[in-house]
Coordinates of C-alpha atoms and ligand atoms in Angstrom, one line a residue:
M1031 CA 3.9 -18.9 -42.1
A1032 CA 0.7 -20.5 -43.5
A1033 CA -1.9 -21.3 -40.8
K1034 CA -3.0 -24.9 -41.1
V1035 CA -5.6 -26.7 -39.0
K1036 CA -5.0 -29.9 -37.2
D1037 CA -6.8 -32.4 -35.1
T1038 CA -8.8 -30.9 -32.4
S1039 CA -8.2 -33.7 -30.0
D1040 CA -5.2 -32.2 -28.3
C1041 CA -7.0 -28.9 -27.9
R1042 CA -5.3 -27.1 -25.2
R1043 CA -7.2 -25.4 -22.6
Q1044 CA -5.8 -22.0 -21.9
K1045 CA -6.5 -19.4 -19.3
I1046 CA -8.5 -16.5 -20.4
H1047 CA -7.9 -13.8 -17.9
Q1048 CA -7.5 -10.2 -17.8
N1049 CA -4.0 -9.1 -17.2
E1050 CA -2.2 -10.1 -14.0
D1051 CA -3.9 -7.6 -11.9
S1052 CA -7.4 -8.9 -12.4
K1053 CA -9.4 -12.0 -11.6
P1054 CA -10.0 -14.9 -14.1
L1055 CA -13.2 -14.5 -16.0
V1056 CA -16.2 -16.7 -15.6
P1057 CA -17.2 -19.0 -18.6
L1058 CA -17.6 -16.8 -21.6
L1059 CA -20.4 -16.5 -24.2
L1060 CA -19.9 -17.4 -27.8
P1061 CA -20.3 -14.4 -30.0
S1062 CA -23.4 -14.2 -32.0
S1063 CA -21.4 -14.4 -35.2
L1064 CA -18.0 -15.9 -35.8
S1065 CA -16.1 -12.9 -36.9
F1066 CA -12.8 -14.7 -36.8
F1067 CA -11.1 -16.9 -39.4
S1068 CA -12.4 -20.4 -39.9
V1069 CA -11.1 -22.9 -37.4
A1070 CA -11.5 -26.7 -37.1
A1071 CA -13.4 -26.5 -33.9
L1072 CA -14.6 -23.7 -31.6
L1073 CA -14.9 -24.9 -28.1
L1074 CA -16.1 -22.8 -25.3
V1075 CA -14.1 -23.6 -22.4
S1076 CA -14.6 -22.3 -19.0
V1077 CA -11.7 -20.4 -17.7
E1078 CA -9.4 -22.8 -15.9
A1079 CA -6.2 -22.1 -14.0
A1080 CA -3.4 -22.8 -16.4
S1081 CA 0.1 -21.8 -16.6
S1082 CA 0.2 -18.0 -16.3
S1083 CA 2.1 -18.0 -19.5
H1084 CA -1.0 -18.2 -21.6
G1085 CA -2.3 -14.8 -20.8
V1086 CA -5.0 -13.1 -22.8
F1087 CA -4.9 -9.4 -22.7
F1088 CA -8.3 -8.2 -23.5
H1089 CA -9.8 -6.4 -20.7
Q1090 CA -13.5 -6.9 -20.1
T1091 CA -14.3 -3.3 -19.7
Q1092 CA -17.9 -2.2 -19.2
Q1093 CA -18.3 0.0 -22.2
H1094 CA -16.4 -2.5 -24.4
Q1095 CA -17.8 -5.7 -23.1
K1096 CA -16.6 -8.1 -25.7
K1097 CA -17.9 -11.6 -26.1
K1098 CA -14.8 -13.7 -25.9
L1099 CA -14.4 -16.5 -28.3
F1100 CA -11.9 -19.0 -27.2
I1101 CA -10.5 -20.8 -30.1
C1102 CA -9.0 -24.1 -29.3
A1103 CA -5.5 -24.1 -30.4
E1104 CA -6.2 -25.3 -33.9
I1105 CA -4.0 -23.1 -36.0
E1106 CA -0.9 -25.0 -36.7
N1107 CA 2.3 -23.3 -35.8
I1108 CA 0.5 -21.5 -33.0
D1109 CA 2.1 -23.9 -30.7
V1110 CA 1.1 -22.6 -27.4
N1111 CA 3.6 -24.4 -25.4
T1112 CA 5.8 -21.9 -23.7
N1113 CA 9.0 -22.4 -25.6
R1114 CA 7.5 -20.7 -28.6
L1115 CA 6.5 -17.8 -26.4
F1116 CA 9.9 -17.3 -24.7
P1117 CA 8.4 -16.0 -21.5
E1118 CA 11.7 -16.4 -19.7
I1119 CA 13.3 -13.8 -22.0
L1120 CA 10.4 -11.7 -23.3
K1121 CA 8.6 -11.6 -20.0
E1122 CA 10.5 -12.6 -16.9
E1123 CA 13.9 -11.3 -17.9
A1124 CA 12.5 -8.2 -19.6
V1125 CA 10.5 -7.2 -16.6
S1126 CA 13.5 -7.8 -14.3
R1127 CA 15.7 -5.6 -16.6
L1128 CA 13.0 -2.8 -16.6
T1129 CA 12.9 -3.0 -12.8
E1130 CA 16.7 -2.8 -12.6
L1131 CA 17.0 0.1 -15.0
G1132 CA 14.1 1.8 -13.1
K1133 CA 16.5 2.0 -10.1
V1134 CA 19.4 3.6 -12.0
S1135 CA 18.7 7.2 -10.8
D1136 CA 20.6 10.4 -9.9
V1137 CA 18.5 10.7 -6.8
D1138 CA 17.5 8.2 -4.1
H1139 CA 13.8 8.5 -3.7
Y1140 CA 12.6 8.8 -7.2
L1141 CA 13.7 8.1 -10.8
E1142 CA 15.7 10.9 -12.5
R1143 CA 18.2 10.2 -15.3
T1144 CA 18.8 13.2 -17.4
F1145 CA 21.2 13.8 -20.3
L1146 CA 24.8 12.8 -19.5
S1147 CA 24.1 12.6 -15.7
P1148 CA 26.1 10.1 -13.6
A1149 CA 23.1 7.7 -13.6
S1150 CA 22.9 7.9 -17.4
G1151 CA 26.5 6.7 -17.5
R1152 CA 25.5 3.7 -15.3
A1153 CA 22.5 3.1 -17.5
R1154 CA 24.7 3.1 -20.6
S1155 CA 26.9 0.4 -19.1
V1156 CA 24.0 -1.9 -18.1
I1157 CA 22.2 -1.5 -21.4
R1158 CA 25.4 -2.2 -23.3
S1159 CA 25.9 -5.5 -21.3
W1160 CA 22.4 -6.6 -22.2
M1161 CA 23.1 -5.8 -25.9
E1162 CA 26.3 -7.9 -25.7
D1163 CA 24.3 -10.7 -24.0
A1164 CA 22.0 -10.6 -27.1
G1165 CA 25.0 -11.1 -29.4
L1166 CA 25.3 -7.5 -30.6
R1167 CA 28.4 -5.5 -31.3
T1168 CA 28.2 -2.5 -29.1
W1169 CA 29.6 1.0 -28.8
V1170 CA 28.7 4.4 -27.3
D1171 CA 28.8 7.4 -29.7
Q1172 CA 30.0 10.9 -29.1
I1173 CA 26.7 12.2 -27.8
G1174 CA 26.1 9.3 -25.4
N1175 CA 23.8 7.1 -27.5
V1176 CA 24.4 3.3 -26.9
H1177 CA 24.4 1.2 -30.1
G1178 CA 24.1 -2.6 -30.5
R1179 CA 24.4 -3.9 -34.0
V1180 CA 24.3 -7.2 -35.9
E1181 CA 25.3 -7.3 -39.5
G1182 CA 23.4 -10.4 -40.7
I1183 CA 24.2 -11.9 -44.1
N1184 CA 24.4 -8.7 -46.0
A1185 CA 26.3 -6.0 -44.1
T1186 CA 25.9 -3.5 -46.9
A1187 CA 22.1 -3.7 -46.9
E1188 CA 20.2 -0.8 -45.5
A1189 CA 19.8 -1.4 -41.7
L1190 CA 16.7 -1.6 -39.6
I1191 CA 17.1 0.7 -36.6
I1192 CA 15.1 -0.1 -33.5
G1193 CA 15.3 2.6 -30.8
S1194 CA 14.1 4.5 -27.8
H1195 CA 15.6 6.6 -25.1
L1196 CA 17.5 5.9 -21.9
D1197 CA 17.0 9.3 -20.3
T1198 CA 14.0 10.1 -18.2
V1199 CA 12.0 13.1 -16.8
I1200 CA 12.1 14.0 -13.1
D1201 CA 10.1 11.7 -10.8
A1202 CA 9.7 9.4 -13.9
G1203 CA 8.1 6.1 -14.5
M1204 CA 10.3 3.1 -15.3
F1205 CA 8.8 2.3 -18.7
D1206 CA 9.0 5.5 -20.7
G1207 CA 11.9 4.9 -23.1
S1208 CA 13.2 1.9 -21.3
L1209 CA 10.5 -0.4 -22.5
G1210 CA 11.5 0.1 -26.2
I1211 CA 15.1 -0.6 -25.5
V1212 CA 14.5 -3.7 -23.3
C1213 CA 12.0 -5.2 -25.7
A1214 CA 14.3 -4.7 -28.7
V1215 CA 17.3 -6.3 -27.0
S1216 CA 15.1 -9.2 -25.7
A1217 CA 13.6 -9.9 -29.2
L1218 CA 17.1 -10.0 -30.6
K1219 CA 18.3 -12.3 -27.8
V1220 CA 15.5 -14.8 -28.8
L1221 CA 16.8 -14.7 -32.4
K1222 CA 20.3 -15.4 -31.1
I1223 CA 19.1 -18.3 -29.0
N1224 CA 17.2 -19.7 -32.0
G1225 CA 20.3 -19.4 -34.2
Q1226 CA 18.5 -16.9 -36.5
L1227 CA 20.5 -13.8 -35.6
E1228 CA 23.4 -14.3 -38.0
N1229 CA 21.0 -15.1 -40.9
I1230 CA 19.0 -12.0 -40.9
S1231 CA 18.8 -10.4 -44.3
R1232 CA 19.9 -6.9 -43.3
P1233 CA 21.8 -5.3 -40.4
I1234 CA 19.8 -4.5 -37.3
E1235 CA 20.9 -1.8 -34.9
V1236 CA 19.3 -1.1 -31.5
I1237 CA 20.0 2.5 -30.3
A1238 CA 19.4 3.7 -26.8
F1239 CA 19.2 7.5 -27.3
S1240 CA 20.8 9.7 -24.7
D1241 CA 18.4 12.6 -24.6
E1242 CA 14.8 12.3 -25.8
E1243 CA 13.1 14.2 -22.9
G1244 CA 15.3 17.3 -23.1
V1245 CA 14.9 17.9 -19.4
R1246 CA 18.4 19.2 -18.7
F1247 CA 18.9 21.5 -21.7
Q1248 CA 15.3 22.1 -22.7
T1249 CA 16.1 20.8 -26.2
A1250 CA 14.7 17.4 -26.8
F1251 CA 16.1 14.6 -29.1
L1252 CA 19.8 15.7 -28.7
G1253 CA 20.9 12.1 -29.2
S1254 CA 18.6 11.2 -32.1
A1255 CA 18.8 14.6 -33.8
A1256 CA 22.6 14.2 -33.8
L1257 CA 22.3 11.0 -35.8
A1258 CA 19.7 12.5 -38.1
G1259 CA 22.1 15.4 -38.8
T1260 CA 19.6 18.0 -37.7
L1261 CA 21.3 19.2 -34.6
P1262 CA 23.0 22.5 -35.2
F1263 CA 26.5 23.1 -33.9
S1264 CA 25.0 25.9 -31.8
A1265 CA 23.5 23.2 -29.6
L1266 CA 26.9 22.7 -28.1
Q1267 CA 26.6 26.1 -26.5
I1268 CA 23.1 25.6 -24.9
S1269 CA 23.5 25.9 -21.1
D1270 CA 21.6 24.2 -18.3
K1271 CA 20.4 25.7 -15.1
S1272 CA 23.9 25.6 -13.6
D1273 CA 25.2 27.4 -16.7
L1274 CA 27.1 24.3 -17.9
T1275 CA 26.9 24.0 -21.7
V1276 CA 26.2 20.8 -23.7
Q1277 CA 29.9 21.0 -24.7
D1278 CA 31.0 21.2 -21.0
A1279 CA 28.8 18.2 -20.2
L1280 CA 30.2 16.2 -23.2
K1281 CA 33.8 16.9 -22.2
E1282 CA 33.0 16.1 -18.5
N1283 CA 31.9 12.7 -19.8
S1284 CA 35.1 12.2 -21.8
F1285 CA 33.3 12.9 -25.1
E1286 CA 35.0 15.2 -27.6
G1287 CA 32.2 17.8 -27.7
T1288 CA 33.4 19.4 -31.0
E1289 CA 31.7 20.3 -34.2
E1290 CA 33.8 17.6 -35.9
S1291 CA 32.6 14.9 -33.5
F1292 CA 29.0 16.2 -34.1
L1293 CA 29.4 15.9 -37.8
R1294 CA 30.7 12.3 -37.6
L1295 CA 27.5 11.3 -35.8
K1296 CA 25.2 11.8 -38.8
Y1297 CA 23.9 8.6 -40.4
D1298 CA 23.7 8.5 -44.2
Q1299 CA 20.0 8.0 -44.9
R1300 CA 21.0 5.5 -47.7
S1301 CA 22.2 3.2 -44.9
V1302 CA 18.9 3.0 -43.1
W1303 CA 15.9 0.9 -44.3
A1304 CA 13.5 1.9 -41.5
Y1305 CA 13.3 3.0 -37.9
I1306 CA 10.8 1.4 -35.5
E1307 CA 10.1 2.1 -31.9
V1308 CA 8.1 0.4 -29.2
H1309 CA 6.9 2.8 -26.5
I1310 CA 4.2 3.0 -23.9
E1311 CA 1.1 4.8 -25.1
Q1312 CA 1.2 7.3 -22.2
G1313 CA -2.5 7.7 -22.8
P1314 CA -5.8 5.9 -21.9
V1315 CA -7.0 4.7 -25.3
L1316 CA -5.6 1.1 -25.4
E1317 CA -6.7 0.5 -21.8
S1318 CA -10.2 1.8 -22.6
L1319 CA -10.4 -0.6 -25.6
G1320 CA -9.1 -3.4 -23.5
L1321 CA -6.2 -4.1 -25.9
P1322 CA -2.5 -4.4 -25.2
L1323 CA -1.0 -3.1 -28.5
G1324 CA -1.7 -0.3 -30.9
V1325 CA 0.1 1.2 -34.0
V1326 CA 0.9 4.9 -34.2
K1327 CA -0.5 6.9 -37.1
G1328 CA 1.3 10.2 -36.3
I1329 CA 3.1 12.2 -33.7
A1330 CA 2.0 15.7 -32.7
G1331 CA 4.4 18.6 -33.3
Q1332 CA 5.8 20.3 -30.3
T1333 CA 7.2 23.7 -29.4
R1334 CA 8.9 24.6 -26.1
L1335 CA 9.1 28.3 -25.1
K1336 CA 11.1 29.9 -22.3
V1337 CA 9.4 33.0 -21.0
T1338 CA 11.4 35.5 -18.9
L1339 CA 9.5 38.4 -17.2
S1340 CA 11.5 41.1 -15.5
G1341 CA 10.0 43.8 -13.2
A1342 CA 10.9 46.0 -10.3
Q1343 CA 12.2 44.0 -7.3
G1344 CA 11.1 45.5 -4.1
H1345 CA 9.9 45.4 -0.5
A1346 CA 6.7 43.4 0.0
G1347 CA 5.6 45.8 2.7
T1348 CA 6.2 49.2 1.3
V1349 CA 5.5 49.4 -2.4
P1350 CA 1.9 50.3 -3.1
M1351 CA 0.0 47.9 -5.3
T1352 CA -0.5 50.6 -7.9
M1353 CA 3.2 51.3 -8.2
R1354 CA 4.4 47.7 -8.7
K1355 CA 6.0 46.1 -11.7
D1356 CA 5.5 42.6 -10.5
P1357 CA 6.6 39.8 -12.8
M1358 CA 4.9 37.2 -10.6
T1359 CA 1.4 38.5 -11.1
A1360 CA 2.2 39.0 -14.8
A1361 CA 3.2 35.4 -15.0
A1362 CA 0.0 34.4 -13.4
E1363 CA -2.0 36.3 -16.0
L1364 CA 0.0 34.8 -18.9
I1365 CA -0.3 31.2 -17.6
V1366 CA -4.1 31.6 -17.3
L1367 CA -4.1 33.1 -20.8
L1368 CA -2.2 30.1 -22.1
E1369 CA -4.8 27.8 -20.6
S1370 CA -7.7 29.8 -22.2
V1371 CA -5.9 29.7 -25.6
C1372 CA -5.7 25.9 -25.4
K1373 CA -9.2 25.4 -24.2
H1374 CA -10.8 27.7 -26.7
P1375 CA -8.5 28.2 -29.7
E1376 CA -11.5 29.4 -31.7
N1377 CA -11.4 32.6 -29.7
F1378 CA -7.7 33.3 -30.6
I1379 CA -7.2 32.2 -34.2
S1380 CA -7.4 35.4 -36.2
Y1381 CA -7.2 33.7 -39.6
D1382 CA -9.6 35.2 -42.2
G1383 CA -12.6 33.0 -43.1
Q1384 CA -10.8 30.8 -45.6
C1385 CA -8.7 28.6 -43.4
K1386 CA -10.2 29.4 -40.0
G1387 CA -12.5 26.4 -39.8
F1388 CA -9.8 24.0 -40.9
S1389 CA -7.3 25.1 -38.3
V1390 CA -9.6 25.6 -35.4
E1391 CA -11.3 22.2 -36.1
S1392 CA -7.9 20.3 -36.2
L1393 CA -6.6 22.3 -33.3
S1394 CA -9.4 21.7 -30.9
R1395 CA -8.7 18.0 -31.2
S1396 CA -5.0 17.9 -30.4
L1397 CA -3.9 21.3 -29.0
V1398 CA -2.4 21.0 -25.5
C1399 CA -0.3 23.5 -23.6
T1400 CA 1.6 23.0 -20.3
V1401 CA 3.6 25.2 -18.0
G1402 CA 5.8 22.6 -16.3
E1403 CA 8.6 24.7 -14.8
I1404 CA 8.7 28.1 -13.1
S1405 CA 11.4 29.9 -11.2
V1406 CA 11.6 33.2 -9.3
W1407 CA 14.3 35.5 -8.4
P1408 CA 15.2 36.2 -5.6
G1409 CA 12.5 33.9 -4.2
A1410 CA 11.8 35.3 -0.7
S1411 CA 8.4 35.7 0.7
N1412 CA 8.9 39.4 1.6
V1413 CA 10.4 40.4 -1.7
I1414 CA 8.5 41.5 -4.8
P1415 CA 10.2 39.3 -7.4
G1416 CA 12.6 40.9 -9.8
Q1417 CA 12.3 38.1 -12.4
V1418 CA 10.1 35.1 -13.1
T1419 CA 11.0 32.5 -15.7
F1420 CA 8.7 29.7 -16.9
T1421 CA 8.3 27.2 -19.7
M1422 CA 5.5 26.7 -22.2
D1423 CA 5.1 23.4 -23.9
I1424 CA 2.6 23.7 -26.9
R1425 CA 1.6 20.7 -29.0
A1426 CA -0.8 20.0 -31.9
M1427 CA -1.0 17.7 -34.8
D1428 CA -1.3 20.7 -37.2
D1429 CA 2.0 22.6 -37.4
M1430 CA 0.5 25.6 -39.1
A1431 CA -2.3 26.0 -36.6
R1432 CA 0.2 25.5 -33.8
E1433 CA 2.3 28.3 -35.2
A1434 CA -0.8 30.5 -35.5
I1435 CA -1.6 29.9 -31.8
I1436 CA 2.0 30.7 -30.8
F1437 CA 1.8 34.0 -32.8
E1438 CA -1.5 35.0 -31.3
L1439 CA -0.4 34.0 -27.8
S1440 CA 2.8 35.9 -28.0
K1441 CA 1.1 39.0 -29.2
Q1442 CA -1.3 38.9 -26.2
M1443 CA 1.5 38.1 -23.8
Y1444 CA 3.5 41.2 -24.9
Q1445 CA 0.3 43.3 -24.6
A1446 CA -0.4 42.1 -21.1
C1447 CA 3.2 42.8 -20.0
D1448 CA 3.1 46.3 -21.5
R1449 CA 0.0 47.0 -19.4
R1450 CA 1.9 45.8 -16.3
S1451 CA 5.2 47.6 -17.2
V1452 CA 7.0 44.2 -17.1
S1453 CA 9.4 43.2 -19.8
C1454 CA 8.8 40.0 -21.6
V1455 CA 11.3 37.8 -23.5
I1456 CA 10.0 34.7 -25.2
E1457 CA 12.7 32.2 -26.5
R1458 CA 11.9 29.2 -28.7
K1459 CA 14.0 26.5 -27.0
H1460 CA 12.8 23.5 -29.0
N1461 CA 10.7 22.7 -32.0
A1462 CA 9.7 19.5 -33.7
E1463 CA 7.2 19.2 -36.6
A1464 CA 4.4 16.7 -36.5
V1465 CA 5.4 13.4 -38.1
L1466 CA 3.3 10.8 -39.9
C1467 CA 4.4 7.2 -39.6
D1468 CA 5.0 5.1 -42.7
D1469 CA 1.9 3.2 -43.8
E1470 CA 3.8 0.1 -44.9
L1471 CA 5.7 -0.1 -41.6
S1472 CA 2.5 0.5 -39.6
S1473 CA 0.8 -2.3 -41.5
L1474 CA 3.8 -4.7 -40.8
L1475 CA 3.7 -3.7 -37.1
K1476 CA 0.0 -4.3 -37.1
S1477 CA 0.4 -7.8 -38.5
A1478 CA 3.2 -8.5 -36.1
S1479 CA 0.9 -7.5 -33.2
Y1480 CA -1.8 -9.9 -34.5
S1481 CA 0.7 -12.7 -34.7
A1482 CA 2.0 -12.0 -31.2
L1483 CA -1.5 -12.0 -29.7
M1484 CA -2.4 -15.1 -31.6
R1485 CA 0.6 -16.9 -30.3
M1486 CA -0.1 -15.8 -26.8
A1487 CA -3.8 -16.3 -26.6
G1488 CA -5.0 -18.3 -29.5
E1489 CA -7.3 -15.4 -30.1
V1490 CA -7.0 -12.5 -32.4
P1491 CA -8.5 -9.2 -31.3
D1492 CA -11.0 -7.5 -33.4
E1493 CA -8.5 -4.9 -34.3
V1494 CA -5.1 -3.6 -33.5
P1495 CA -6.0 0.1 -33.1
V1496 CA -4.2 3.0 -34.8
L1497 CA -3.6 5.9 -32.5
M1498 CA -2.2 9.4 -32.6
S1499 CA 0.7 10.3 -30.2
G1500 CA 0.5 13.6 -28.2
A1501 CA 3.9 12.6 -26.7
G1502 CA 7.0 13.2 -28.7
H1503 CA 9.4 10.4 -29.6
D1504 CA 12.9 9.9 -31.1
A1505 CA 11.0 8.8 -34.2
M1506 CA 10.4 12.5 -34.9
A1507 CA 14.1 13.1 -35.2
M1508 CA 14.8 9.8 -37.1
S1509 CA 12.0 10.6 -39.6
H1510 CA 14.5 13.1 -41.2
I1511 CA 16.6 10.1 -42.4
S1512 CA 14.2 7.2 -42.5
K1513 CA 10.6 6.0 -42.7
V1514 CA 9.4 5.4 -39.1
G1515 CA 6.9 3.2 -37.4
M1516 CA 5.8 2.9 -33.8
L1517 CA 4.1 0.3 -31.7
F1518 CA 2.3 1.5 -28.6
V1519 CA 1.9 -0.6 -25.5
R1520 CA -1.0 -0.2 -23.0
C1521 CA -0.1 1.5 -19.7
R1522 CA -2.3 1.5 -16.6
G1523 CA -4.6 4.5 -16.5
G1524 CA -2.7 6.0 -19.4
I1525 CA -0.4 7.5 -16.7
S1526 CA 3.1 8.5 -17.6
H1527 CA 5.8 11.0 -16.5
S1528 CA 4.9 9.8 -13.0
P1529 CA 6.1 6.9 -10.7
E1530 CA 2.5 5.5 -11.2
E1531 CA 3.4 4.6 -14.7
H1532 CA 2.9 0.8 -15.1
V1533 CA 2.8 -1.8 -17.8
S1534 CA 1.6 -5.3 -16.9
D1535 CA 4.1 -8.1 -17.3
D1536 CA 1.9 -9.7 -20.0
D1537 CA 1.8 -6.5 -22.0
V1538 CA 5.7 -6.3 -21.8
W1539 CA 5.7 -9.8 -23.1
A1540 CA 3.2 -9.0 -25.9
A1541 CA 5.4 -6.1 -27.0
G1542 CA 8.5 -8.3 -27.1
L1543 CA 6.6 -11.0 -29.1
A1544 CA 5.3 -8.4 -31.5
L1545 CA 8.8 -7.1 -32.1
L1546 CA 10.1 -10.7 -32.5
A1547 CA 7.3 -11.4 -35.0
F1548 CA 8.2 -8.3 -36.9
L1549 CA 11.8 -9.3 -37.1
E1550 CA 11.0 -13.0 -38.0
T1551 CA 8.6 -11.9 -40.7
N1552 CA 10.5 -9.1 -42.3
L1553 CA 14.2 -9.9 -42.0
Ligands
LIG2732 N1 7.4 10.1 -24.9 C1 7.7 11.2 -24.2 O1 7.3 11.3 -23.1 N2 8.3 12.2 -24.9 C2 8.5 13.4 -24.2 N3 9.5 14.1 -24.8 C3 9.5 14.8 -25.9 N4 10.6 15.3 -26.4 O2 8.4 14.9 -26.5 C4 7.2 14.2 -24.2 O3 7.3 15.3 -23.5 O4 6.2 13.9 -24.8
LIG2733 MN1 8.7 10.9 -21.6
LIG2734 MN1 9.4 8.6 -24.2

């Protein structure tokens, strides 16, 4: 939509403030040079109370003190009255839905909604109702993904898929996964209300994936990998901690749980134009830059290992220390070894000179390792454990270097257990290669973000940053059948996988508007 300038007389004063949690700013200084596009008039206005719908999202952080330029609303079509901003749908209703979904939990005092749990069934229903409210045709597939689709004027065209996940970790925040689903449905609802939904040039399908986190079965992306056709039939036999298999869980939820039903889930990649996902950043970068939105360049690869150490169970009071085969102390040594490997990979990569520098250099920037779960048998204070099991989550942007680390780490783990006469079994439970997002999609998402921020604040940030993702996403699975793009949304303190996870109402709104701008511009 071409930007035109119009008379400055009806220049609207808008509120420049940090997000809802902070105080309005004092009158701001003009920047030394006008780095922005030409405008009819630049007026410095003191910050005045105005309807909260005109939020500006650029934090004034110490290290990134930006001189704010307040451009009087002089770019035609940036009509700043609220009905172009749809706050009632993209902000108020979206936040209320996120809050509602954040209470759909399998336990009372914190948020837990794992693959095919009772709460995930309730979440499927409520998400489906929101999709229908947005005018979408809905269904639930044979692995618990919720789909909402509109065909547009050309039902045979390749579809745009917009997705994220409805499952959560344990003691989760209410935005991880849910934000992407709610924003997608809300943006489509605006298109419906504007009468644009039926005229879109290609089908749009929103998918709420059933298992991105992989908490229950330790294999992430079950829902999206099934659609991508990369989920092996053997996944049906993976068991959870109560020895229920994926197949048992599917049948318990009235899904078929057969190889045939798995096969039918796969999408033909010729039917997909692109996959995009809106997700919280789950890191501190956007907040440190004082910006609400960023575009994802790539997603780190990830490997999940299950380590089982078995020793000699015995009496805590009678077995001399020198005669013990204690899997607990062995586990302690291995967990500290894992930390050393991740902090100082240069001490562990045993490549020859040729590729050492490359791998170590790339590793040191992105290698992270975590032991998130540990269990002990029999688990009594006066019993030397017989068995200790724990998980290892290892991630890096460089797949080859990550594999090299896993190789070296495993070698040293076996050596340590040999010294302790403890048996060691290392199982690879999950693996996902690093993924690069599509440049064209990323550029379209970046433009959409600019448009959203322009609409909302009449001011365009210096940049919509491009970030790497250490967190995994369903986009990794979907990249097997489609080009993928991701939009990151600022979250407070970069905190995630915690009830402290928080996205401001205005940033939820910015994300929905960016998605709306993407749809309006590209479909
Ligand atoms: N966005 C996520 O939190 N993803 C999580 N889940 C997977 N599968 O990566 C993770 O651990 O990063
Ligand atoms: Mn997560
Ligand atoms: Mn997530």
